Coordinates of C-alpha atoms in Angstrom, one line a residue:
M442 CA 0.0 0.0 0.0
K443 CA 2.8 2.4 0.9
K444 CA 4.5 1.7 -2.5
N445 CA 1.2 2.5 -4.4
R446 CA 0.7 5.6 -2.3
K447 CA 4.2 6.8 -3.1
K448 CA 3.7 6.1 -6.8
A449 CA 0.4 8.0 -6.9
E450 CA 2.0 10.9 -5.0
S451 CA 5.0 10.8 -7.4
E452 CA 2.6 10.9 -10.5
K453 CA 0.8 13.9 -8.9
T454 CA 4.1 15.7 -8.3
L455 CA 5.5 15.1 -11.8
S456 CA 2.3 15.7 -13.7
P457 CA 2.4 19.6 -13.9
N458 CA 6.1 19.4 -15.0
A459 CA 5.2 16.9 -17.7
K460 CA 2.4 19.1 -18.9
K461 CA 4.6 22.1 -18.9
I462 CA 7.3 20.3 -21.0
F463 CA 4.7 18.9 -23.3
F464 CA 3.1 22.4 -23.8
C465 CA 6.5 24.0 -24.5
S466 CA 7.4 21.3 -26.9
A467 CA 4.1 21.8 -28.7
V468 CA 4.6 25.6 -28.9
I469 CA 8.1 25.1 -30.3
L470 CA 6.9 22.6 -32.9
A471 CA 4.1 24.9 -33.9
L472 CA 6.6 27.8 -34.4
L473 CA 8.9 25.6 -36.4
V474 CA 6.0 24.5 -38.7
T475 CA 4.8 28.0 -39.1
A476 CA 8.3 29.2 -39.9
G477 CA 8.6 26.4 -42.5
L478 CA 5.3 27.3 -44.1
I479 CA 6.2 31.0 -44.3
F480 CA 9.5 30.0 -45.9
I481 CA 7.8 27.7 -48.4
L482 CA 5.0 30.1 -49.2
S483 CA 6.8 33.3 -49.2
P484 CA 7.4 34.8 -52.7
S485 CA 10.9 34.3 -54.3
K486 CA 13.1 37.4 -54.3
H487 CA 13.9 36.6 -57.9
Y488 CA 11.8 37.9 -60.8
T489 CA 11.6 35.1 -63.3
V490 CA 11.7 35.7 -67.1
A491 CA 11.1 32.9 -69.6
F492 CA 11.8 32.5 -73.3
Y493 CA 10.2 30.1 -75.7
K494 CA 11.2 29.8 -79.4
I495 CA 13.2 33.0 -79.2
P496 CA 16.4 32.6 -81.3
D497 CA 19.7 33.1 -79.4
Q498 CA 20.6 36.4 -80.9
Q499 CA 17.2 37.9 -80.2
K500 CA 17.2 36.4 -76.7
Q501 CA 20.6 37.9 -75.9
G502 CA 19.4 41.3 -77.2
I503 CA 16.3 41.2 -75.0
T504 CA 18.3 40.0 -72.0
S505 CA 20.9 42.7 -72.2
T506 CA 18.1 45.3 -72.2
L507 CA 16.4 43.6 -69.3
E508 CA 19.6 43.6 -67.3
K509 CA 19.9 47.4 -67.6
I510 CA 16.3 47.9 -66.5
A511 CA 16.7 45.5 -63.6
S512 CA 19.9 47.3 -62.4
E513 CA 18.1 50.6 -62.4
K514 CA 15.0 49.3 -60.7
K515 CA 16.8 47.1 -58.2
I516 CA 15.2 43.9 -59.5
T517 CA 17.0 40.5 -59.4
L518 CA 16.3 38.5 -62.6
K519 CA 16.2 34.8 -63.1
Y520 CA 16.0 33.3 -66.6
I521 CA 14.3 30.1 -67.9
T522 CA 14.5 28.9 -71.5
Y523 CA 11.8 26.4 -72.5
D524 CA 12.6 23.6 -75.0
S525 CA 11.5 24.7 -78.5
E526 CA 11.2 21.1 -79.5
K527 CA 8.3 20.6 -77.1
S528 CA 5.0 22.5 -77.0
L529 CA 4.9 25.5 -74.6
K530 CA 1.6 24.1 -73.2
S531 CA 3.4 21.0 -71.9
Q532 CA 6.1 23.0 -70.2
L533 CA 4.4 25.9 -68.5
P534 CA 3.6 24.9 -64.9
I535 CA 0.2 25.6 -63.3
A536 CA 1.8 27.0 -60.2
K537 CA 4.9 29.1 -59.8
K538 CA 4.8 30.2 -63.4
P539 CA 7.5 32.7 -64.6
Q540 CA 6.3 36.3 -64.1
L541 CA 7.2 37.4 -67.7
L542 CA 7.3 35.3 -70.9
F543 CA 8.7 36.3 -74.3
T544 CA 7.5 34.2 -77.2
L545 CA 6.3 34.4 -80.8
G546 CA 2.9 34.9 -82.4
G547 CA 0.8 32.0 -83.6
R548 CA 0.5 28.8 -81.6
P549 CA 3.1 29.8 -78.9
L550 CA 1.1 32.9 -78.2
E551 CA -2.2 30.9 -78.0
D552 CA -0.7 28.4 -75.6
A553 CA 0.7 31.2 -73.4
L554 CA -2.6 33.1 -73.2
E555 CA -4.2 30.0 -71.7
K556 CA -1.8 30.2 -68.7
V557 CA -2.1 34.0 -68.0
S558 CA -3.6 34.8 -64.6
S559 CA -7.0 36.4 -64.6
K560 CA -5.6 39.1 -62.4
T561 CA -3.0 40.1 -64.9
K562 CA -3.5 43.5 -66.6
I563 CA -1.2 45.5 -68.8
Q564 CA -1.7 49.3 -68.6
A565 CA -3.5 50.7 -71.6
E566 CA -1.2 53.7 -71.8
L567 CA 1.7 51.4 -72.8
T568 CA 0.0 50.8 -76.1
Q569 CA -0.5 54.5 -77.1
G570 CA 2.7 54.8 -79.2
L571 CA 2.2 51.6 -81.2
T572 CA 1.8 51.6 -84.9
S573 CA -1.8 50.9 -86.1
S574 CA -0.9 47.3 -87.1
M575 CA 0.8 46.6 -83.8
K576 CA -2.3 47.9 -82.0
S577 CA -4.3 45.4 -83.8
A578 CA -1.9 42.7 -82.7
I579 CA -2.6 43.3 -79.0
K580 CA -4.2 40.4 -77.3
R581 CA -7.1 41.1 -74.9
E582 CA -9.5 39.3 -72.7
E583 CA -12.5 41.5 -72.7
D584 CA -11.1 44.9 -71.8
N585 CA -7.9 43.5 -70.2
I586 CA -4.7 43.6 -72.2
K587 CA -2.9 40.2 -71.8
A588 CA -0.1 40.2 -74.4
L589 CA 1.9 43.2 -75.8
P590 CA 3.8 43.2 -79.1
L591 CA 7.4 44.1 -78.4
L592 CA 9.3 43.7 -81.7
S593 CA 8.5 42.5 -85.2
S594 CA 10.2 40.6 -88.0
H595 CA 9.5 40.6 -91.8
L596 CA 10.0 38.3 -94.7
E597 CA 11.6 40.3 -97.5
V598 CA 13.0 40.2 -101.0
D599 CA 16.5 41.6 -101.5
I600 CA 17.5 42.9 -104.9
D601 CA 21.1 43.5 -105.9
L602 CA 20.8 47.3 -106.5
N603 CA 23.8 47.6 -108.8
E604 CA 22.5 44.8 -111.1
F605 CA 19.0 46.3 -111.0
R606 CA 20.3 49.7 -112.1
N607 CA 22.3 48.2 -114.9
S608 CA 19.3 46.1 -116.1
D609 CA 16.5 47.0 -118.5
I610 CA 13.9 46.6 -115.7
K611 CA 12.6 49.9 -114.6
Q612 CA 10.6 48.8 -111.5
I613 CA 9.6 45.8 -109.5
N614 CA 5.9 45.7 -108.5
T615 CA 4.9 42.1 -109.3
W616 CA 6.3 38.6 -109.5
K617 CA 6.4 39.1 -113.3
D618 CA 8.8 42.0 -112.8
V619 CA 11.0 39.8 -110.6
E620 CA 10.9 37.0 -113.1
R621 CA 12.0 39.4 -116.0
F622 CA 14.8 40.6 -113.8
M623 CA 15.9 37.0 -113.0
N624 CA 15.8 36.0 -116.7
E625 CA 18.1 38.8 -117.5
Q626 CA 20.4 37.9 -114.6
K627 CA 20.5 34.3 -115.7
K628 CA 22.8 35.3 -118.6
R629 CA 25.6 36.0 -116.1
K630 CA 24.6 34.5 -112.7
E631 CA 24.8 30.9 -111.6
A632 CA 21.5 31.1 -109.6
P633 CA 19.6 34.4 -109.9
M634 CA 17.4 33.6 -106.9
I635 CA 18.5 32.0 -103.6
F636 CA 17.0 31.3 -100.2
A637 CA 17.7 29.0 -97.2
G638 CA 15.4 26.2 -98.4
G639 CA 17.1 23.7 -96.1
N640 CA 15.6 25.6 -93.1
S641 CA 12.3 23.8 -92.9
A642 CA 10.6 26.5 -90.8
L643 CA 11.7 29.2 -93.2
M644 CA 10.6 27.1 -96.2
L645 CA 7.1 26.7 -94.8
D646 CA 6.9 30.4 -94.0
I647 CA 8.1 31.3 -97.6
M648 CA 5.4 29.1 -99.0
G649 CA 2.7 30.8 -96.9
A650 CA 4.1 34.3 -97.8
F651 CA 4.1 33.5 -101.5
A652 CA 0.5 32.1 -101.3
E653 CA -0.6 35.4 -99.7
S654 CA 1.2 37.5 -102.3
I655 CA 0.0 35.5 -105.3
D656 CA -3.5 34.3 -104.3
G657 CA -4.4 36.5 -101.4
V658 CA -4.6 36.1 -97.6
S659 CA -7.5 33.7 -98.0
S660 CA -5.1 31.1 -99.4
Y661 CA -2.8 31.5 -96.4
N662 CA -5.8 31.1 -94.0
Q663 CA -6.9 28.0 -95.9
A664 CA -3.4 26.5 -95.5
V665 CA -3.6 27.2 -91.8
K666 CA -7.0 25.4 -91.6
I667 CA -5.5 22.3 -93.3
L668 CA -2.6 22.3 -90.9
K669 CA -4.8 22.6 -87.9
D670 CA -7.2 19.9 -89.2
N671 CA -4.3 17.5 -89.6
E672 CA -2.4 18.4 -86.5
K673 CA -3.8 15.8 -84.1
N674 CA -2.7 12.8 -86.3
F675 CA -0.1 14.6 -88.4
N676 CA 1.0 12.9 -91.6
P677 CA 3.4 14.9 -93.8
V678 CA 2.4 13.1 -97.0
R679 CA -1.3 13.5 -96.5
T680 CA -0.9 17.1 -95.3
A681 CA 1.2 18.0 -98.4
I682 CA -1.4 16.5 -100.7
K683 CA -4.1 18.6 -99.2
L684 CA -1.9 21.7 -99.2
C685 CA -0.5 21.3 -102.8
D686 CA -2.0 18.7 -105.0
E687 CA -5.8 19.0 -105.0
P688 CA -7.5 21.4 -107.5
D689 CA -8.3 24.0 -104.8
S690 CA -5.2 23.5 -102.7
P691 CA -4.0 26.8 -101.2
L692 CA -0.3 26.3 -102.1
A693 CA -0.8 24.8 -105.6
T694 CA -0.2 28.1 -107.4
T695 CA 2.9 28.8 -105.3
V696 CA 4.3 25.3 -106.0
E697 CA 3.8 25.8 -109.7
Q698 CA 5.4 29.3 -109.7
L699 CA 8.5 28.0 -107.9
K700 CA 8.6 24.8 -110.0
N701 CA 8.6 27.0 -113.2
W702 CA 11.6 29.0 -111.8
Y703 CA 13.4 25.8 -110.8
Q704 CA 13.0 24.3 -114.3
K705 CA 14.2 27.5 -115.9
G706 CA 17.4 27.4 -113.8
L707 CA 16.4 30.6 -111.9
L708 CA 16.7 28.6 -108.6
H709 CA 19.9 26.8 -107.7
P710 CA 19.5 23.0 -108.0
G711 CA 20.6 22.5 -104.4
I712 CA 18.5 25.3 -102.9
F713 CA 16.4 23.0 -100.8
S714 CA 19.4 22.0 -98.7
F715 CA 20.8 25.6 -98.3
Q716 CA 21.1 27.4 -95.0
N717 CA 21.6 31.1 -94.3
S718 CA 25.4 30.8 -94.6
D719 CA 25.0 29.5 -98.1
V720 CA 22.7 32.4 -99.1
E721 CA 25.3 34.8 -97.8
A722 CA 28.1 33.0 -99.6
F723 CA 26.2 33.2 -102.9
A724 CA 25.5 36.8 -102.4
S725 CA 29.1 37.6 -101.4
S726 CA 30.4 35.8 -104.5
R727 CA 27.9 37.6 -106.7
F728 CA 26.3 34.4 -107.9
S729 CA 22.8 35.6 -107.0
S730 CA 20.9 38.8 -107.4
V731 CA 17.6 38.0 -105.7
L732 CA 17.5 36.8 -102.0
F733 CA 14.6 35.8 -99.7
M734 CA 15.3 36.2 -96.0
T735 CA 13.9 37.5 -92.8
L736 CA 14.7 41.0 -91.4
E737 CA 16.9 39.6 -88.7
S738 CA 18.9 37.5 -91.2
H739 CA 19.4 40.6 -93.4
R740 CA 20.7 42.6 -90.4
A741 CA 23.0 39.7 -89.3
A742 CA 24.7 39.4 -92.7
R743 CA 28.1 40.9 -93.3
Q744 CA 27.8 44.6 -94.2
N745 CA 30.1 44.5 -97.2
T746 CA 27.9 41.8 -98.7
I747 CA 24.4 42.9 -97.8
S748 CA 25.0 46.6 -98.5
R749 CA 24.7 45.9 -102.3
F750 CA 21.1 44.8 -101.8
T751 CA 18.0 46.8 -101.3
S752 CA 15.0 45.2 -99.5
I753 CA 11.4 45.2 -100.7
Y754 CA 8.3 43.4 -99.4
L755 CA 7.0 40.5 -101.4
P756 CA 5.4 41.9 -104.5
S757 CA 1.9 41.2 -105.6
E758 CA -0.8 42.1 -108.2
H759 CA -3.3 42.5 -105.3
S760 CA -4.0 46.0 -104.1
P761 CA -1.9 47.2 -101.1
N762 CA -4.9 47.5 -98.8
S763 CA -5.7 43.8 -99.2
R764 CA -2.2 42.6 -98.3
I765 CA -1.1 41.1 -95.0
F766 CA 2.7 40.6 -94.9
T767 CA 4.4 37.6 -93.2
G768 CA 6.7 38.3 -90.3
N769 CA 6.5 37.1 -86.7
I770 CA 5.7 39.3 -83.8
Y771 CA 7.7 38.9 -80.6
Y772 CA 5.4 39.2 -77.6
A773 CA 5.9 40.1 -73.9
I774 CA 3.4 38.3 -71.8
P775 CA 3.1 38.8 -68.0
L776 CA 1.8 35.5 -66.7
S777 CA 1.0 36.6 -63.2
K778 CA 0.3 39.9 -61.5
S779 CA 3.4 41.7 -60.5
K780 CA 4.4 45.4 -59.9
N781 CA 7.8 44.5 -61.4
S782 CA 6.1 43.5 -64.6
T783 CA 4.5 46.9 -64.9
L784 CA 7.9 48.6 -64.3
I785 CA 9.7 46.4 -66.8
L786 CA 7.1 46.7 -69.6
K787 CA 6.9 50.4 -69.2
E788 CA 10.7 50.7 -69.8
L789 CA 10.6 48.2 -72.7
M790 CA 8.0 50.3 -74.5
S791 CA 9.9 53.5 -74.2
P792 CA 11.5 55.0 -77.3
A793 CA 15.0 54.6 -76.0
C794 CA 14.5 50.9 -75.2
Q795 CA 12.8 50.2 -78.4
E796 CA 15.8 51.6 -80.3
S797 CA 18.1 49.6 -78.2
L798 CA 16.1 46.4 -78.7
S799 CA 16.0 46.9 -82.4
R800 CA 19.7 47.4 -82.5
S801 CA 20.6 44.4 -80.4
T802 CA 18.0 41.9 -81.8
G803 CA 18.0 42.8 -85.5
L804 CA 14.2 43.3 -85.4
A805 CA 11.9 46.2 -86.0
P806 CA 10.5 48.4 -83.2
V807 CA 6.7 48.4 -82.7
L808 CA 6.5 52.2 -81.8
A809 CA 5.6 54.6 -84.5
Q810 CA 7.9 57.3 -83.2
C811 CA 11.3 56.1 -82.2
R812 CA 14.7 56.0 -83.9
T813 CA 15.8 52.9 -85.7
P814 CA 19.4 51.7 -86.1
D815 CA 19.2 51.3 -89.9
K816 CA 17.0 51.6 -93.0
Q817 CA 16.0 47.9 -92.9
A818 CA 14.4 48.2 -89.5
D819 CA 12.7 51.4 -90.4
D820 CA 11.4 49.9 -93.7
A821 CA 10.0 46.8 -92.0
R822 CA 8.2 49.0 -89.5
Y823 CA 6.7 51.1 -92.3
W824 CA 5.7 48.1 -94.4
I825 CA 4.0 46.4 -91.5
A826 CA 2.3 49.6 -90.3
A827 CA 0.8 50.0 -93.8
T828 CA -1.3 46.7 -93.3
E829 CA -2.8 44.7 -90.6
A830 CA -0.8 42.7 -88.0
P831 CA 1.6 40.4 -89.9
L832 CA 1.0 36.7 -90.3
P833 CA 3.2 34.5 -88.1
G834 CA 4.2 32.1 -90.9
L835 CA 2.9 28.6 -91.5
S836 CA 5.7 27.0 -89.3
N837 CA 4.3 28.8 -86.2
E838 CA 0.6 28.2 -86.8
I839 CA 0.6 24.8 -85.2
Y840 CA 3.0 22.9 -83.0
L841 CA 5.2 20.6 -85.1
T842 CA 8.4 18.9 -84.0
K843 CA 11.6 19.5 -86.0
E844 CA 11.2 16.1 -87.6
Q845 CA 7.6 16.9 -88.7
K846 CA 8.6 20.2 -90.1
N847 CA 11.5 18.7 -92.0
A848 CA 9.2 16.0 -93.4
L849 CA 6.5 18.4 -94.5
A850 CA 9.0 20.8 -96.1
S851 CA 10.7 17.9 -97.9
E852 CA 7.3 16.8 -99.3
I853 CA 6.7 20.3 -100.6
S854 CA 10.2 20.8 -102.0
A855 CA 9.9 17.5 -103.9
R856 CA 6.9 18.8 -105.7
I857 CA 8.9 21.8 -106.8
R858 CA 11.9 19.8 -108.0
N859 CA 9.9 17.2 -109.9

């Protein structure tokens, strides 16, 4: 009995201490859990910028401008580059998305807009200085601006100015004028016309641009519909047949035009394996007098070579007010609400930054009133401003892997060669 009494008294004596220790332990544990949750849920000090399908030179140009802005605004930047060989939709996370995304028009833009936060808004005053065509390129959800055009490209024709001046051709307004010039050049040039036909994305974009210039924008839109209808179970042979071989195929006239030039020897026999370096080599050696290239390729070419050429937009027999040129728009898209996004976009849309971006990326500014580093950037801005927002090019209208683009471009080029 004495032992039991002592045990009971001992339990009564120790019980308050045990409770105190237990209570203190619980409080400490709760504090640790709370601190952990605060650490996990607290926003990162970094402002994350992502790029998708932005070529290296253009990405570097945008990044260098962002770094200057971040230094002035005391913002720490972190960069992500998504895999261009995978769809953007499959890579953008639902949570913890980057705050700002730079990508191209067409399907990349469509995928990005699906992930923009409903709270995200771009200030309307940032759009006031845009050219009319770039204003039409703004992407809205009801009255809220969700994506802002930042820079634009252009698919152009480059004519050797010295050869043109010494020719019997007085002006180039249509493809017939171009063909007459090339026929004259054939007498002393190995390949009057050249382009990087081995670049499958550019090849598809050239086909769409030709279709718009020859048959009108409705043919381009018809080609886009065929691509989208065949995207889910993509088959390059079946898609090429629908694009090129049927009586009402949207690219049929374009294929026939290029086939005619190819058979006449106006296009080099190996043109469908050429890259930009080959185009520049032919131009440098004076083997070609007519080039097709993008604005950024023109501005990246060696000055002593490209200075002989003057750039024009793809000619047409259609009236200027019915044209829509091909050239991708580079968009800035804030994916989540952030004060830093507002600060950065405001700077990017300033005349000084637009000039800097144009200089460093080789692209054209989207502002109507800002200086440009050269005539090509100013010309591209003027041409695009004269029409609606440019078409993104067939290669960007749907998501295709590199292998799929190569296969489709190969099917189309085979129809031109044979």
